Short mmCIF file of C-alpha atoms in Angstrom, two decimals:
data_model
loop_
_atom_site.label_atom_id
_atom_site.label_comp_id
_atom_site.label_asym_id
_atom_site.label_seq_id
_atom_site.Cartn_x
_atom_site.Cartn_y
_atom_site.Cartn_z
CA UNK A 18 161.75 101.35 142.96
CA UNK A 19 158.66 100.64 144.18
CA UNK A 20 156.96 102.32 147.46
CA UNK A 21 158.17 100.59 150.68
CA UNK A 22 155.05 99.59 152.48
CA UNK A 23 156.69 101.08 155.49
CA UNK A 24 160.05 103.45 155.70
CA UNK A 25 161.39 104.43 158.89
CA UNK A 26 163.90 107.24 158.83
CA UNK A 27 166.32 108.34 161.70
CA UNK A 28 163.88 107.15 164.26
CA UNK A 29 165.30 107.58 167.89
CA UNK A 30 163.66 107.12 171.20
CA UNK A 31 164.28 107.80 174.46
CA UNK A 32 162.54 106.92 177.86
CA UNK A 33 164.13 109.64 180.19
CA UNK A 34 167.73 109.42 180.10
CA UNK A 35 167.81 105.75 178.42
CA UNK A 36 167.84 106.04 174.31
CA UNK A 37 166.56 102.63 173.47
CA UNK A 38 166.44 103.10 169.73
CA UNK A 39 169.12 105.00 167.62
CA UNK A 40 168.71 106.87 164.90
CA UNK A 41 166.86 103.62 163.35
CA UNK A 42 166.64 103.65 159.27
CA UNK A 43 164.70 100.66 157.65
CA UNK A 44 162.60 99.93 154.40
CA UNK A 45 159.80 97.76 155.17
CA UNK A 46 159.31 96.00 151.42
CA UNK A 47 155.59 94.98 150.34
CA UNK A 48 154.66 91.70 150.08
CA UNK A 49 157.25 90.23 152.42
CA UNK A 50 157.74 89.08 155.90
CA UNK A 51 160.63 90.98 158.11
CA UNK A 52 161.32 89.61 161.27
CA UNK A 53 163.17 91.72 163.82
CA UNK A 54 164.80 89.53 166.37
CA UNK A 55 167.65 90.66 168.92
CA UNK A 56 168.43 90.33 172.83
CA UNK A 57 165.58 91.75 175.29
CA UNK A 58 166.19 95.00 175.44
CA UNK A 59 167.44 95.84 172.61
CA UNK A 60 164.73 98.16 171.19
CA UNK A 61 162.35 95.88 168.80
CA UNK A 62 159.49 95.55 170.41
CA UNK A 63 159.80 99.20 171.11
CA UNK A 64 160.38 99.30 167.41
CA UNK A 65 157.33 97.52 166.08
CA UNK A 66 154.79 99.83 168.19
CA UNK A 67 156.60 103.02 166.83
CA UNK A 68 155.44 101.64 163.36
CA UNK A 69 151.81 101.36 164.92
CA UNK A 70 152.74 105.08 166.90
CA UNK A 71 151.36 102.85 170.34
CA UNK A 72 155.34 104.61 171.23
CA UNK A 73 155.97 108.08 169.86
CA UNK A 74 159.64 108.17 168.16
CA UNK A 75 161.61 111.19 169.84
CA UNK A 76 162.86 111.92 166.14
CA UNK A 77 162.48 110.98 163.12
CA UNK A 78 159.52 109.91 160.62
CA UNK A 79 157.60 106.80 160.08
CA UNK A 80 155.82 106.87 156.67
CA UNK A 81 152.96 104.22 156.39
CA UNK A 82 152.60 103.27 152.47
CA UNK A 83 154.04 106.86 151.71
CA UNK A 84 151.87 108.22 154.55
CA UNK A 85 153.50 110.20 157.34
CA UNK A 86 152.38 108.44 160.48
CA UNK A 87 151.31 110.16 163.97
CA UNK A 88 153.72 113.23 162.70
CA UNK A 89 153.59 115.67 159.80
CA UNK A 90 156.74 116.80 158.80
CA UNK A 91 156.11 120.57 157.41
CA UNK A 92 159.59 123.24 156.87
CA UNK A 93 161.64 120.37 158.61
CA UNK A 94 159.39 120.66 161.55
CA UNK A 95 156.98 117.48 163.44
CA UNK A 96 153.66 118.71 164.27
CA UNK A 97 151.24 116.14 166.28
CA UNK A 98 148.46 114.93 163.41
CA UNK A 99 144.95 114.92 164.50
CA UNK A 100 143.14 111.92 166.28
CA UNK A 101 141.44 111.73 162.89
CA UNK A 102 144.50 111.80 160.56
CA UNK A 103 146.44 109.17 162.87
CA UNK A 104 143.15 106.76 162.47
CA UNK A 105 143.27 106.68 158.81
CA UNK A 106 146.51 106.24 158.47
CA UNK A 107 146.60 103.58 160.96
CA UNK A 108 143.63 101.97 159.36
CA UNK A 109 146.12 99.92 156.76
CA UNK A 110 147.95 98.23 160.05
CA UNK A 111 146.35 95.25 161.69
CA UNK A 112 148.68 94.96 165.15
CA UNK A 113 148.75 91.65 166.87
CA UNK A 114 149.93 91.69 170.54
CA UNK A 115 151.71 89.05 172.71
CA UNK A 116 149.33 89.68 175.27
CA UNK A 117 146.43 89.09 172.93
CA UNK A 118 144.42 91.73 174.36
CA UNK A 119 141.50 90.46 173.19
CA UNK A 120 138.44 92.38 175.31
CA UNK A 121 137.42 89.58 177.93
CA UNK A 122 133.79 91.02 178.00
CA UNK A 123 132.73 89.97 174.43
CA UNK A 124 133.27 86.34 172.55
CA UNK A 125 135.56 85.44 169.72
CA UNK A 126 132.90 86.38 167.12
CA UNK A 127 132.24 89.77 169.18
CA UNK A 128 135.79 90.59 169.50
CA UNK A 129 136.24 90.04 165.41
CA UNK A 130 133.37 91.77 164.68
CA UNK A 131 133.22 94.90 167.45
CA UNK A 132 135.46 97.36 164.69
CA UNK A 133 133.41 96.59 161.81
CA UNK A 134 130.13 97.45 163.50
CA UNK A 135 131.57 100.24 166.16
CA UNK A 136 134.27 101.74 163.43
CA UNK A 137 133.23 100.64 159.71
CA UNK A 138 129.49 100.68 160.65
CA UNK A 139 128.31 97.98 159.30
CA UNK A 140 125.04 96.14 160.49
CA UNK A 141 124.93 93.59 162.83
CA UNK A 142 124.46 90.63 160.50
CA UNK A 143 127.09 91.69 157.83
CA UNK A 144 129.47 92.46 160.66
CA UNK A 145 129.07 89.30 162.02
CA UNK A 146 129.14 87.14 158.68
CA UNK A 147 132.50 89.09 157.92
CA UNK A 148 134.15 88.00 161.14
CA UNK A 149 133.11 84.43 160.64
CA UNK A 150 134.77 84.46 157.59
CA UNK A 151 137.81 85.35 159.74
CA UNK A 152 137.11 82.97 162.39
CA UNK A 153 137.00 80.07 159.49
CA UNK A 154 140.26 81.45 158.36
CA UNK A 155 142.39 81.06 161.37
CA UNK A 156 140.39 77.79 162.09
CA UNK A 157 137.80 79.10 164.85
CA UNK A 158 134.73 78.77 163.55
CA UNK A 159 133.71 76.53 166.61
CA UNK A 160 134.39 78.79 169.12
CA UNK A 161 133.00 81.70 167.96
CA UNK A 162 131.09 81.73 170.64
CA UNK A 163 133.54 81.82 173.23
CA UNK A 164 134.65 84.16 175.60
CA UNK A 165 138.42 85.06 175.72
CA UNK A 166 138.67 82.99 179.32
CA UNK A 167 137.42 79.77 177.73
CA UNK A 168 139.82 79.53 174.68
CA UNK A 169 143.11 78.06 174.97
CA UNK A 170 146.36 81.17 174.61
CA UNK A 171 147.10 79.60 171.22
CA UNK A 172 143.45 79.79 170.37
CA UNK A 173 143.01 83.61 171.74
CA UNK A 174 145.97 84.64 169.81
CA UNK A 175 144.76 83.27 166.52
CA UNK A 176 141.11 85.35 167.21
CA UNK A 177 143.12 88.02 167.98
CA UNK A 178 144.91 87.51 164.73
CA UNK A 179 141.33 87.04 162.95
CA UNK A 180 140.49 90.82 164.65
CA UNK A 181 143.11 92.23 163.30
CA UNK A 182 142.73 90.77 159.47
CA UNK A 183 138.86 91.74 160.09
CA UNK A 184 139.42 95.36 159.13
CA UNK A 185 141.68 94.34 156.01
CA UNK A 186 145.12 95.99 156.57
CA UNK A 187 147.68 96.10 154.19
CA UNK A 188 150.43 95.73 156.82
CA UNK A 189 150.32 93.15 159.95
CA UNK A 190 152.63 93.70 162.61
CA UNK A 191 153.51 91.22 165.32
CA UNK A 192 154.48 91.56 168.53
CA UNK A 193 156.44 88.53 169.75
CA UNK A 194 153.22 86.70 169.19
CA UNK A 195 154.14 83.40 170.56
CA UNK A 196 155.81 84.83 173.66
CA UNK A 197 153.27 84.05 176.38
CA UNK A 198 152.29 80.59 174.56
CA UNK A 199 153.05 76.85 175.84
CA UNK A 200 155.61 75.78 173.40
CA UNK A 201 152.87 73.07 171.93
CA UNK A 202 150.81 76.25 171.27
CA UNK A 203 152.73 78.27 168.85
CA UNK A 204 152.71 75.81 166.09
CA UNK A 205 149.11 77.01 165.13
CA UNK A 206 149.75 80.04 165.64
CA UNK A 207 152.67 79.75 163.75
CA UNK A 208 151.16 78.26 160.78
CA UNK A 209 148.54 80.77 161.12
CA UNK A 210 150.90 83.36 160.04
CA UNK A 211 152.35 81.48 157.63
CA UNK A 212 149.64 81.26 155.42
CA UNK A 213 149.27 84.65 155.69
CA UNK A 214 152.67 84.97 154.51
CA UNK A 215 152.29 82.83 151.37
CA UNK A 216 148.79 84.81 150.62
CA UNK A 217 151.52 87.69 150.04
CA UNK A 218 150.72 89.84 153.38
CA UNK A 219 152.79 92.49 153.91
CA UNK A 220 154.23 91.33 157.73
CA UNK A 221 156.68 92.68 160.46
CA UNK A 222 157.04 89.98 162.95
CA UNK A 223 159.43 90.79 166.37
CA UNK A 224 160.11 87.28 167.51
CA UNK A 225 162.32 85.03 168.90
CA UNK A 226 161.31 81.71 167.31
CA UNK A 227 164.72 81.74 164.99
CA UNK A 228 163.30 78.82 163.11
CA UNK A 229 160.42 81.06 161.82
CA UNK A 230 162.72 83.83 160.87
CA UNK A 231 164.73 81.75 159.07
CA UNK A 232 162.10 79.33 156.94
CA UNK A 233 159.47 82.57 156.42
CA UNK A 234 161.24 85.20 156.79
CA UNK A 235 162.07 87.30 153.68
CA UNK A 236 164.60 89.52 155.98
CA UNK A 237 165.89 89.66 158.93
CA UNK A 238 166.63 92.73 161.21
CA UNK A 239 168.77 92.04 163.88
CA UNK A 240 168.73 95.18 166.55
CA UNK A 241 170.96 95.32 169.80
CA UNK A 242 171.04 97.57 172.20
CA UNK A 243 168.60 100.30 170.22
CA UNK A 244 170.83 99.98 166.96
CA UNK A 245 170.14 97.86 163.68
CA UNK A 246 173.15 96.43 163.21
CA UNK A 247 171.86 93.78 160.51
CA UNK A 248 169.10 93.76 157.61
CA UNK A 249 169.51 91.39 155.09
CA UNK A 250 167.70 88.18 154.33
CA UNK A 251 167.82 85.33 156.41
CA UNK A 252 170.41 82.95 154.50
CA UNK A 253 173.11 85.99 155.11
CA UNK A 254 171.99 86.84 158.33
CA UNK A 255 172.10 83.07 160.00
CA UNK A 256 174.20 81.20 157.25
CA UNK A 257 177.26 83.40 158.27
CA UNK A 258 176.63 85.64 161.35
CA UNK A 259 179.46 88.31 161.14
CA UNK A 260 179.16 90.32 163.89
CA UNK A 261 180.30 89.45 167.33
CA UNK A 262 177.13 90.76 168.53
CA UNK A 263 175.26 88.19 166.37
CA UNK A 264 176.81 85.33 166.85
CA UNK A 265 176.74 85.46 170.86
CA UNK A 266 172.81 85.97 170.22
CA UNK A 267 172.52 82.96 168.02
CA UNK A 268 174.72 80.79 170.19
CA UNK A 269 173.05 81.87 173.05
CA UNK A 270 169.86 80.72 171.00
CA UNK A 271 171.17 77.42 170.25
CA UNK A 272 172.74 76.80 173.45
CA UNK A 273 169.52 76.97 175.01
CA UNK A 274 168.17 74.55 172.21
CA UNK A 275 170.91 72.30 173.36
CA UNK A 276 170.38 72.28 176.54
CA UNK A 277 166.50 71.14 176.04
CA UNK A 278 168.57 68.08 174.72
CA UNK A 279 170.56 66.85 177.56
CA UNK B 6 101.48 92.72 216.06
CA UNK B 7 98.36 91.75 213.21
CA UNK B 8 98.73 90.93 209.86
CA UNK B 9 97.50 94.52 208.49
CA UNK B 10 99.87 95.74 210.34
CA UNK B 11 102.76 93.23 208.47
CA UNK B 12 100.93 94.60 205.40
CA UNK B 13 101.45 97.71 205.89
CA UNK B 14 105.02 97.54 206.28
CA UNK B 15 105.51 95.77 203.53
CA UNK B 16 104.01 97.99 200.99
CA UNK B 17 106.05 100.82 202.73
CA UNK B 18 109.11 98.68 201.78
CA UNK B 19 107.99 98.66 198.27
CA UNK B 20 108.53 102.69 198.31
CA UNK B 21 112.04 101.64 199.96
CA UNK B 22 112.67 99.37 197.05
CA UNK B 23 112.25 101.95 194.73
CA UNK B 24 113.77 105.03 195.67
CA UNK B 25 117.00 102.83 196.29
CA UNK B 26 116.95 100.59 192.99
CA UNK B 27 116.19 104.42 190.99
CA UNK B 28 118.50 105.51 192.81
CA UNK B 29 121.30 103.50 192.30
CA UNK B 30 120.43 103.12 188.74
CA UNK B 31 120.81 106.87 188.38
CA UNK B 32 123.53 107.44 190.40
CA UNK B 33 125.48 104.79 188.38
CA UNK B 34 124.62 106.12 185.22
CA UNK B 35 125.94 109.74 186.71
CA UNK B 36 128.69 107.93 188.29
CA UNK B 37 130.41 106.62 184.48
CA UNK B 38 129.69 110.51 183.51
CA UNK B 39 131.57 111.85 187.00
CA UNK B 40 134.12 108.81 185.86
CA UNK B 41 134.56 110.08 182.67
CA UNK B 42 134.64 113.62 183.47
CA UNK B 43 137.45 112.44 185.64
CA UNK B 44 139.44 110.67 183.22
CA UNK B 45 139.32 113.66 180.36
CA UNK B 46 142.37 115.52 181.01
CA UNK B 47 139.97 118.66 180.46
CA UNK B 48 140.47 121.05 183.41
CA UNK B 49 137.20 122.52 184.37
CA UNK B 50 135.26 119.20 184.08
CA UNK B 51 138.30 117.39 186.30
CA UNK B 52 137.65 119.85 189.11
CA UNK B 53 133.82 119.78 188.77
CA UNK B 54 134.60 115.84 189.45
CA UNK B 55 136.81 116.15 192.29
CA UNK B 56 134.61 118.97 194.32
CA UNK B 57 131.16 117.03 193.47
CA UNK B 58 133.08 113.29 194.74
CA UNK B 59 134.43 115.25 197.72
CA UNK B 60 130.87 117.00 198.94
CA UNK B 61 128.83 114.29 198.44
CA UNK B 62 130.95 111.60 199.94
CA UNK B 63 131.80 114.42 202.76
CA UNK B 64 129.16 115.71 204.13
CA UNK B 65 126.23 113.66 205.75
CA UNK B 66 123.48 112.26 203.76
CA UNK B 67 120.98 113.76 205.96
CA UNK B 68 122.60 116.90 205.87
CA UNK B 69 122.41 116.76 201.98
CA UNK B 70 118.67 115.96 201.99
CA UNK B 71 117.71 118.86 204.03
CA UNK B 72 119.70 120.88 202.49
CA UNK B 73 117.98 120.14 199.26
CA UNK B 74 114.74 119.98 200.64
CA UNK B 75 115.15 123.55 202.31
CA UNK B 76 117.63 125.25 199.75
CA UNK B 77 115.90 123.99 196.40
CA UNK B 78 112.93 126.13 197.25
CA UNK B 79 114.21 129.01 198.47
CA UNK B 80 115.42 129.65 194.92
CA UNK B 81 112.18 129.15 193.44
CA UNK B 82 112.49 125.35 192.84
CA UNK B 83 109.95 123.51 194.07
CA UNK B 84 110.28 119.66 194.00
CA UNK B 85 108.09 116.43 195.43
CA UNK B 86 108.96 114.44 198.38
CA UNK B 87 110.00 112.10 195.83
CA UNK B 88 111.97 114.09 193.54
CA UNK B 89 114.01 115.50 196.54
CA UNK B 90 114.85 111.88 197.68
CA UNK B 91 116.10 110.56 194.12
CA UNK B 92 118.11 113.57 193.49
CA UNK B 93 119.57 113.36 196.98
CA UNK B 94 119.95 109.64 197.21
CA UNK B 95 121.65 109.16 193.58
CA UNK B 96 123.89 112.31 193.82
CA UNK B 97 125.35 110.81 196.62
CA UNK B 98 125.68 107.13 195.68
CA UNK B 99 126.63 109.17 192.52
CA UNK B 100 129.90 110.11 194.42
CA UNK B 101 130.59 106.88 196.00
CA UNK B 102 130.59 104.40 193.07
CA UNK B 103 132.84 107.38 190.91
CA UNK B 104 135.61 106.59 193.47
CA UNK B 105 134.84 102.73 193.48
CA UNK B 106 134.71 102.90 189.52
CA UNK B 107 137.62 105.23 189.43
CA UNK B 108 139.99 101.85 190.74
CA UNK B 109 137.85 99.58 187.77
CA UNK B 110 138.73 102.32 185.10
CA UNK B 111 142.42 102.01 186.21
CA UNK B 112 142.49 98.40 186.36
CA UNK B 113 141.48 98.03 182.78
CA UNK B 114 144.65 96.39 181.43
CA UNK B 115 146.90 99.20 179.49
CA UNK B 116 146.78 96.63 176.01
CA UNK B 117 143.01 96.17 176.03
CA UNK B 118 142.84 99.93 175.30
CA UNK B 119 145.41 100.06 172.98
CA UNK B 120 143.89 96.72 170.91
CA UNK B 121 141.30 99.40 170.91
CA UNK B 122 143.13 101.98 169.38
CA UNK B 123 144.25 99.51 166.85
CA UNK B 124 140.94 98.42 165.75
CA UNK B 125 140.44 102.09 164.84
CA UNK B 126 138.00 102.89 167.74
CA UNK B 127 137.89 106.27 168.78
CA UNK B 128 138.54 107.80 172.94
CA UNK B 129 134.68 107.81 173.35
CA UNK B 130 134.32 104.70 171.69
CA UNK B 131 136.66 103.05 173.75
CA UNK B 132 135.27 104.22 176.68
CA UNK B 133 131.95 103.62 175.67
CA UNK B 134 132.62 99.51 174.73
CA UNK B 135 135.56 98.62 176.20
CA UNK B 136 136.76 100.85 179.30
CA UNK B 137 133.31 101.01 181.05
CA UNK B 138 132.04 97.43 180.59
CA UNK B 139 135.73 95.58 182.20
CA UNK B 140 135.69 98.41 184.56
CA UNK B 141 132.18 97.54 186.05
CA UNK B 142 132.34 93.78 186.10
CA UNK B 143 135.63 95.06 187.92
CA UNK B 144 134.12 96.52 190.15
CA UNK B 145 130.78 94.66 190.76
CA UNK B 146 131.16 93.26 194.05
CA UNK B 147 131.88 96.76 195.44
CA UNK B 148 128.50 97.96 193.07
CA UNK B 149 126.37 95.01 194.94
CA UNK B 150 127.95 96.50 198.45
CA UNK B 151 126.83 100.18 197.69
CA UNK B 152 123.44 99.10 196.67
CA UNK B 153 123.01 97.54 200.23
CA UNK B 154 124.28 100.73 201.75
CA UNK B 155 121.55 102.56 199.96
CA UNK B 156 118.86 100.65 200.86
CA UNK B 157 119.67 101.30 204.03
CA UNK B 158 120.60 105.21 203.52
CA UNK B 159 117.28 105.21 202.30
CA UNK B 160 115.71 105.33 205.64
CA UNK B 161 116.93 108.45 205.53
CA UNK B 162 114.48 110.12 203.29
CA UNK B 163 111.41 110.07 205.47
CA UNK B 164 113.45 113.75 206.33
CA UNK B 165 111.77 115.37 203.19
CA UNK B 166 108.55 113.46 203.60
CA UNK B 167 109.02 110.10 201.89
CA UNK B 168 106.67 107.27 203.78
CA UNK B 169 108.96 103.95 202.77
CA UNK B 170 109.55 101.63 205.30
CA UNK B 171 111.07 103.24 209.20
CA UNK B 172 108.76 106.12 208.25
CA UNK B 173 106.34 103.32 207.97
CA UNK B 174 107.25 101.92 211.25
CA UNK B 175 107.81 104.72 213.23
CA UNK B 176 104.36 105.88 212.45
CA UNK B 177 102.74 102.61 213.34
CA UNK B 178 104.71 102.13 216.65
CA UNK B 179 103.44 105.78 217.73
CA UNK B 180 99.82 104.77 216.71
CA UNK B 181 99.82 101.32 218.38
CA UNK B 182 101.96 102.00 220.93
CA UNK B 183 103.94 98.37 219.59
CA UNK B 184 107.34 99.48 219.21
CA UNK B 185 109.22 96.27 219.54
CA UNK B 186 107.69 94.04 217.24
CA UNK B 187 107.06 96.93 214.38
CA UNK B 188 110.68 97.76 214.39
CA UNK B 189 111.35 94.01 214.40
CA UNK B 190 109.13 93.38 211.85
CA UNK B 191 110.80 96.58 209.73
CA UNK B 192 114.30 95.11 210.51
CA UNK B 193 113.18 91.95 209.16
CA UNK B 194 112.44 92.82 205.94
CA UNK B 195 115.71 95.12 205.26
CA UNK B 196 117.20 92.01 205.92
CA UNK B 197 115.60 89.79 203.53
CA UNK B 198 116.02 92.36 200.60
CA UNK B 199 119.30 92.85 201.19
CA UNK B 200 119.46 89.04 201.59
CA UNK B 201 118.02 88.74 198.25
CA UNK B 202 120.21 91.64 196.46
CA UNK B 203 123.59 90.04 198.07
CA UNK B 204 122.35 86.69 196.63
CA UNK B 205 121.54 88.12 193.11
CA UNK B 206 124.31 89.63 193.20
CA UNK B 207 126.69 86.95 193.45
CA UNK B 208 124.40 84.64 191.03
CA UNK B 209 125.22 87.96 188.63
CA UNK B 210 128.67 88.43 189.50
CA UNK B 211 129.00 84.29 188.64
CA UNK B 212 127.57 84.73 185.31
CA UNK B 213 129.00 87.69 184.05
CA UNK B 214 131.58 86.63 181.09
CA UNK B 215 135.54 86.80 181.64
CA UNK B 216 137.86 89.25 183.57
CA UNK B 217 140.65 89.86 182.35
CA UNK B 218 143.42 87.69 183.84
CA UNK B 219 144.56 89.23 187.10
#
C-alpha cells in the first residue's frame, strides 16, 4: 500500500477538562479530497489544525508524508521537534483559513509573494512573477494590486488560496473556507478548489457545504462530539446515513435547505 | 517685537525640530526592540523591559536629563549638550511608545500570525514583516500624539545646555526686557508645528493601506 499523504494515529486532545478529540485514527490518501464535516463542536476544525500542529494533539502522532510532525516519537516517548524540524516538515502543507488571514498591510501580489522572497529567498522579480502565476490561477491577476480591504471575502479567500499554492505543498488543508462568505461568494471559491481537486491535489477540506462533499469529495469523515464515527466515501456516507448521529446532522442540513424554500 | 527678533526664534525652533523628530525616530526604533524584548518569553531581557518602561515613564523627564547630564560624567563619560538631550529625550519616548506599541502587538489578530507560521516564516521573521508593521499602523494615532508630547518635552532640554526654542526665548525676553510678545511669539510657533505634525499625521494615517477588520 502506498504511503498515506497524511496518517493520524490515536490523536486525542484536550482543552482543560473538555477532550474534544478522541483517540482520532485516520489515513489521509494522496491524490484525493477528504472532507471532514460534523456538528460545531465536534472536534474538526480542531482536527484539521492538529494536521498543520497550529493545535498540539495531547497524544498521539501525526505523520506528514511518513514524516513525524511537531513530535518525534523515540522509545515510545514524544519529544517537542525543533522550530527548524517543524518548518520543514510543515513546508509540504499549504493551510487555508476561514478567516483568510491574509496580512492587511501588503497587496494580493505582496501577500502571494512575501514567503517566497522572506522564506525561499528568491529575488524580488522572480518572487513576484511566481505569485502572478498564482494570482492568474485562482483568477486575480487584476487585483494584484490590491490591498486585502479592497477585495471582495470571496476574492481574499481565493489570494489567500493563491498564498498558500505559492510555496508548492503537497497537501492543502482547508479550514471551513467558505464559512465567513456571502452565499453568492463561495461558488468561486468553490470552483477554485475544485480545479485543484481535478489537477490531483492532495486536499483535507472541514466544511459544511454538503453539496461539495458529496460531488468532490473522494471521502467523507464525519466526526461528532471529538470521535470519527464515519470514513468512507461520500456515496456510503450520504446515500445511506446509518448512524443516528448522522442522519440528525444531515436532516438538520436539509431542513435548513428547506426552510430557505418556504 | 522686530523681525530679527522673529528670526531668531525661528531658527531656535529648527534645533526644537530636530532633537524631537531624532528623537522620536530613535526612541521608536528602541521602542520595537523594548517591544520585542517584551514579547520573548526570555527572562532577563523581560525584566530589563519592564524596569527600563517603568523608570523612564516614572520618573520626571527633567529629573532624567540632569541626571544624565550630572551622572554620565562622573563616570568618566563625557557627552555634548546634544548628545545628552537625544539620549534623554528618546530613552524616554523610548518607554512611552513600548507601552502604546505593547496594545498594537496584542491587537495583531491571533490568525495573521499563524498564516505566518504557515507560510514557513520564522518568530523573527514574523515579527520583523508582519507583527511590527499591523502593530504600528495600530497604533499610529497614539505615535502622532507622543510626537506632539515631545516636541513639547523638548523644552526641557535647555537643562543640559541645548539653545532650541524657550531657551531661545527666555534668553531674548531677559535681553530685551519683551517678555510678552517673545513668549507669544515662541508659543506661536509650537503651535503651528504641532499644527502641521497633527495634520500630517492624519493625511498619513488616511493613506496608510488596510487594518485589519476590527
Amino acid at each position: 500500500m502506498t504511503q498515506p499523504a497524511i496518517s493520524v494515529r490515536n490523536v486525542s486532545k484536550r482543552f482543560g477538562e473538555t477532550l474534544v478529540l478522541k483517540d482520532i485514527n485516520l489515513e489521509v490518501p494522496r491524490g484525493q479530497v477528504s472532507c471532514l464535516i460534523g456538528p460545531s463542536g465536534s472536534g474538526k476544525s480542531t482536527l484539521l489544525r492538529c494536521m498543520a500542529f497550529l493545535e498540539e494533539a495531547s497524544a498521539g502522532m501525526i505523520e506528514i508524508e511518513g514524516e513525524p510532525l511537531g513530535f518525534s516519537e523515540k522509545d515510545g516517548k514524544r519529544r517537542r521537534q525543533t522550530a527548524a524540524e517543524l518548518r520543514r516538515t510543515r513546508s509540504k502543507i499549504g493551510m487555508v483559513f476561514q478567516q483568510f488571514n491574509l496580512w492587511p498591510h501588503m497587496t494580493a501580489l505582496g501577500n502571494v509573494s512575501m514567503a517566497l522572497r522572506r522564506v525561499r529567498g528568491l529575488s524580488r522579480k522572480d518572487a513576484e512573477e511566481r505569485a502572478m502565476a498564482q494570482l492568474v490561477k485562482v483568477g486575480l491577476e487584476a487585483r494584484a494590486g490590491h490591498y486585502p480591504s479592497q477585495l471582495s471575502g470571496g476574492q481574499q479567500q481565493r489570494v489567500a488560496i493563491a498564498r498558500a499554492l505559492a510555496l508548492d505543498p503537497t497537501i492543502m488543508l482547508f479550514d471551513e473556507p467558505t464559512s465567513a462568505l456571502d452565499p453568492e461568494l463561495t461558488g468561486e471559491v468553490l470552483n477554485v478548489m475544485r480545479a485543484l481537486a481535478d489537477e490531483g491535489m492532495t486536499m483535507v477540506v472541514v466544511t459544511h457545504e454538503i453539496g461539495f462533499a458529496a460531488s468532490v469529495g473522494n471521502n467523507v469523515c464525519f466526526l461528532d462530539h471529538g470521535q470519527l464515527l464515519f470514513h468512507d466515501t461520500p456515496e456510503a456516507v450520504f446515500a445511506a446515513p446509518r448512524h443516528p448521529r448522522l442522519e440528525q446532522f444531515l436532516d438538520t442540513y436539509l431542513d435548513r435547505g428547506a426552510q430557505m424554500l418556504r | 517685537m522686530t523681525w530679527t527678533l522673529f528670526e531668531l526664534l525661528l531658527q531656535a525652533s529648527l534645533m526644537t525640530i530636530f532633537v524631537s523628530v531624532t528623537s522620536i525616530l530613535l526612541g521608536l526604533a528602541f521602542a520595537i526592540g523594548l517591544s520585542a524584548m517584551r514579547m520573548s518569553g526570555i527572562g532577563p531581557l523581560v525584566w530589563f523591559a519592564r524596569i527600563f518602561i517603568s523608570f523612564f515613564r516614572g520618573v520626571p523627564l527633567l529629573v532624567q536629563l540632569l541626571l544624565i547630564f550630572n551622572l554620565l560624567p562622573a563616570i568618566g563619560i563625557s557627552l555634548s549638550s546634544l548628545a545628552t538631550a537625544l539620549i534623554g529625550l528618546s530613552l524616554c519616548t523610548a518607554a512611552y511608545q513600548a507601552e502604546n506599541l505593547r496594545g498594537g502587538f496584542e491587537g495583531v489578530p491571533r490568525g495573521l500570525i499563524e498564516s505566518a507560521e504557515m507560510a514557513g516564516l520564522s518568530p523573527v521573521q514574523s515579527f520583523i514583516w508582519i507583527r511590527t508593521p499591523i502593530a504600528l499602523r495600530l497604533t499610529f494615532p497614539a505615535l502622532v500624539n507622543e510626537a506632539i508630547l515631545i516636541l513639547k518635552s523638548s523644552s526641557l532640554v535647555s537643562v543640559v545646555g541645548m539653545i532650541e526654542l524657550t531657551k531661545m526665548a527666555q534668553n531674548l525676553a531677559a535681553s530685551t526686557y519683551m517678555p510678552l510678545p517673545i513668549f507669544a511669539s515662541a508659543g506661536l510657533i509650537y503651535l503651528a508645528i504641532n499644527w502641521i505634525v497633527a495634520i500630517a499625521g492624519r493625511r498619513a494615517e488616511a493613506a496608510l493601506p488596510g487594518l485589519p477588520a476590527k
